[in-house]
Tab-separated table of C-alpha atoms in Angstrom:
chain	number	residue	atom	x	y	z
F	1	MET	CA	-57.328	47.550	-42.586
F	2	GLN	CA	-60.104	50.016	-41.771
F	3	LEU	CA	-58.402	52.698	-43.861
F	4	ALA	CA	-58.200	50.295	-46.806
F	5	GLU	CA	-61.904	49.494	-46.428
F	6	ASN	CA	-62.741	53.192	-46.343
F	7	MET	CA	-60.612	53.917	-49.412
F	8	LYS	CA	-62.059	51.132	-51.573
F	9	PRO	CA	-65.134	53.163	-52.652
F	10	ARG	CA	-62.885	56.093	-53.577
F	11	ASN	CA	-60.680	53.850	-55.700
F	12	ALA	CA	-63.759	52.402	-57.396
F	13	GLU	CA	-65.147	55.902	-58.019
F	14	HIS	CA	-61.809	56.999	-59.445
F	15	LEU	CA	-61.815	54.019	-61.816
F	16	GLU	CA	-65.340	54.864	-62.940
F	17	LEU	CA	-64.416	58.522	-63.538
F	18	CYS	CA	-61.339	57.530	-65.547
F	19	GLU	CA	-63.439	55.226	-67.723
F	20	GLN	CA	-66.005	58.006	-68.276
F	21	CYS	CA	-63.388	60.646	-69.090
F	22	TYR	CA	-60.937	58.603	-71.148
F	23	GLY	CA	-62.925	55.599	-72.316
F	24	PRO	CA	-62.399	51.972	-71.309
F	25	LYS	CA	-58.868	51.671	-72.783
F	26	HIS	CA	-56.540	54.326	-71.430
F	27	ARG	CA	-53.390	54.377	-69.323
F	28	ALA	CA	-55.213	56.291	-66.555
F	29	VAL	CA	-57.815	53.494	-66.436
F	30	ALA	CA	-55.074	50.857	-66.151
F	31	ILE	CA	-53.443	52.780	-63.300
F	32	ALA	CA	-56.816	53.101	-61.544
F	33	LEU	CA	-57.347	49.339	-61.972
F	34	ASN	CA	-53.927	48.725	-60.402
F	35	ASN	CA	-54.743	50.990	-57.460
F	36	LEU	CA	-58.079	49.293	-56.858
F	37	GLY	CA	-56.387	45.884	-57.109
F	38	ARG	CA	-53.832	46.963	-54.503
F	39	ARG	CA	-56.652	48.051	-52.211
F	40	TYR	CA	-58.295	44.615	-52.529
F	41	ILE	CA	-54.965	42.986	-51.612
F	42	GLN	CA	-54.822	45.104	-48.466
F	43	LEU	CA	-58.310	43.820	-47.642
F	44	LYS	CA	-57.160	40.201	-48.253
F	45	GLN	CA	-59.630	39.902	-51.158
F	46	HIS	CA	-57.041	38.369	-53.462
F	47	HIS	CA	-59.359	36.917	-56.079
F	48	GLN	CA	-61.074	40.275	-56.612
F	49	ALA	CA	-57.652	41.947	-56.736
F	50	SER	CA	-56.390	39.551	-59.408
F	51	LEU	CA	-59.296	40.428	-61.702
F	52	HIS	CA	-58.415	44.127	-61.635
F	53	LEU	CA	-54.671	43.579	-61.859
F	54	ASP	CA	-54.927	41.162	-64.809
F	55	ARG	CA	-57.057	43.708	-66.620
F	56	ALA	CA	-54.554	46.498	-65.877
F	57	ILE	CA	-51.601	44.426	-67.123
F	58	ASP	CA	-53.429	43.482	-70.328
F	59	MET	CA	-54.321	47.120	-70.900
F	60	PHE	CA	-50.734	48.302	-70.414
F	61	ASP	CA	-49.634	45.771	-73.041
F	62	GLU	CA	-52.434	46.685	-75.479
F	63	LEU	CA	-51.645	50.395	-75.174
F	64	GLY	CA	-47.902	49.964	-75.699
F	65	PHE	CA	-46.879	50.500	-72.066
F	66	GLY	CA	-45.435	47.010	-71.615
F	67	ASP	CA	-41.977	48.092	-70.471
F	68	THR	CA	-43.002	50.760	-67.995
F	69	ARG	CA	-42.902	51.211	-64.256
F	70	SER	CA	-46.712	51.238	-64.263
F	71	LYS	CA	-46.817	47.681	-65.595
F	72	THR	CA	-44.101	46.521	-63.195
F	73	ASN	CA	-46.169	47.882	-60.297
F	74	SER	CA	-49.184	45.905	-61.480
F	75	LEU	CA	-47.088	42.751	-61.926
F	76	HIS	CA	-45.583	43.159	-58.474
F	77	ASN	CA	-49.062	43.630	-56.998
F	78	LEU	CA	-50.325	40.563	-58.878
F	79	SER	CA	-47.443	38.522	-57.448
F	80	ASP	CA	-48.529	39.675	-53.966
F	81	CYS	CA	-52.011	38.518	-54.853
F	82	TYR	CA	-50.877	35.057	-55.989
F	83	ASP	CA	-48.671	34.826	-52.902
F	84	GLY	CA	-51.704	35.570	-50.721
F	85	LEU	CA	-53.613	32.813	-52.496
F	86	GLY	CA	-50.741	30.349	-51.952
F	87	LEU	CA	-50.058	30.144	-55.699
F	88	TYR	CA	-46.313	30.483	-55.230
F	89	GLU	CA	-45.227	29.277	-58.665
F	90	LYS	CA	-47.463	31.873	-60.355
F	91	ALA	CA	-46.268	34.511	-57.883
F	92	LEU	CA	-42.641	33.767	-58.764
F	93	GLN	CA	-43.311	33.864	-62.519
F	94	THR	CA	-45.119	37.175	-62.181
F	95	ILE	CA	-42.558	38.853	-59.950
F	96	ASN	CA	-39.777	37.600	-62.216
F	97	GLU	CA	-41.488	39.279	-65.184
F	98	SER	CA	-41.618	42.502	-63.147
F	99	LEU	CA	-37.918	42.191	-62.332
F	100	MET	CA	-36.960	41.642	-65.984
F	101	ILE	CA	-38.831	44.809	-67.013
F	102	TYR	CA	-37.143	46.808	-64.255
F	103	LYS	CA	-33.765	45.557	-65.484
F	104	ARG	CA	-34.587	46.599	-69.065
F	105	ILE	CA	-35.798	50.030	-67.959
F	106	ASN	CA	-32.876	50.729	-65.639
F	107	PRO	CA	-30.518	47.999	-64.344
F	108	SER	CA	-29.881	50.034	-61.174
F	109	HIS	CA	-33.521	50.971	-60.528
F	110	ARG	CA	-34.186	51.662	-56.837
F	111	SER	CA	-37.078	49.139	-56.735
F	112	ILE	CA	-34.983	46.141	-57.804
F	113	PRO	CA	-33.768	45.234	-54.266
F	114	GLU	CA	-37.372	45.224	-52.986
F	115	VAL	CA	-38.509	43.025	-55.871
F	116	VAL	CA	-35.607	40.614	-55.290
F	117	ALA	CA	-36.391	40.498	-51.549
F	118	ASP	CA	-40.039	39.691	-52.313
F	119	TYR	CA	-38.925	36.998	-54.791
F	120	CYS	CA	-36.796	35.424	-52.030
F	121	SER	CA	-39.667	35.588	-49.524
F	122	ILE	CA	-42.063	33.886	-51.923
F	123	SER	CA	-39.438	31.237	-52.731
F	124	LYS	CA	-38.979	30.574	-49.025
F	125	ARG	CA	-42.736	30.148	-48.465
F	126	MET	CA	-42.937	27.816	-51.456
F	127	LEU	CA	-40.012	25.748	-50.128
F	128	LEU	CA	-41.588	25.536	-46.675
F	129	ARG	CA	-44.915	24.469	-48.139
F	130	ASN	CA	-43.161	21.751	-50.105
F	131	ILE	CA	-41.251	20.610	-47.005
F	132	VAL	CA	-44.454	20.322	-45.004
F	133	THR	CA	-46.043	18.166	-47.707
F	134	LEU	CA	-43.138	15.706	-47.898
F	135	ASP	CA	-44.102	12.271	-46.536
F	136	GLY	CA	-41.566	10.128	-44.733
F	137	CYS	CA	-38.919	12.840	-44.601
F	138	ALA	CA	-39.357	14.025	-41.019
F	139	GLY	CA	-35.601	14.387	-40.442
F	140	VAL	CA	-35.073	16.517	-43.537
F	141	SER	CA	-38.236	18.453	-42.823
F	142	SER	CA	-37.220	19.340	-39.256
F	143	VAL	CA	-33.702	20.403	-40.290
F	144	LEU	CA	-34.983	22.622	-43.092
F	145	SER	CA	-37.795	23.995	-40.935
F	146	ASN	CA	-35.194	25.127	-38.417
F	147	LEU	CA	-33.379	27.016	-41.171
F	148	PHE	CA	-36.508	28.905	-42.283
F	149	THR	CA	-39.174	30.239	-39.994
F	150	LEU	CA	-42.351	31.823	-41.257
F	151	PRO	CA	-43.748	34.862	-39.506
F	152	GLN	CA	-46.876	34.114	-37.477
F	153	SER	CA	-50.042	35.481	-39.031
């Protein structure tokens, strides 16, 4: 966590340099936005991360880099962000979009198993959240809770 905090100013400086060198709309700027967004996720500042990641994703699309690994990285990071905020439905939509791009780029891409594993983890957390909120279903809730255990934070 301390390393992430120490690196945040460097990521912000890198973003600023990219914007000065290339202008506000360039692939290098979008990549720098993604990297800064990832840093904010590591610091558990998910809202701030989502602002940078949304901007990066929009820029990749505007610049014609919609079906690229760079955009899939930003989408995957944004799904981590939504997951951290407890917005599981949005996290699943976002990670699914990332997975579809990976499949179009290369159906046997080495990142696909990781993306699928993250999709399953988010689905599990969403299911558990929904189980906990069920009223009057204690029997079902306890059985399903025994099937899935969340890691302690």
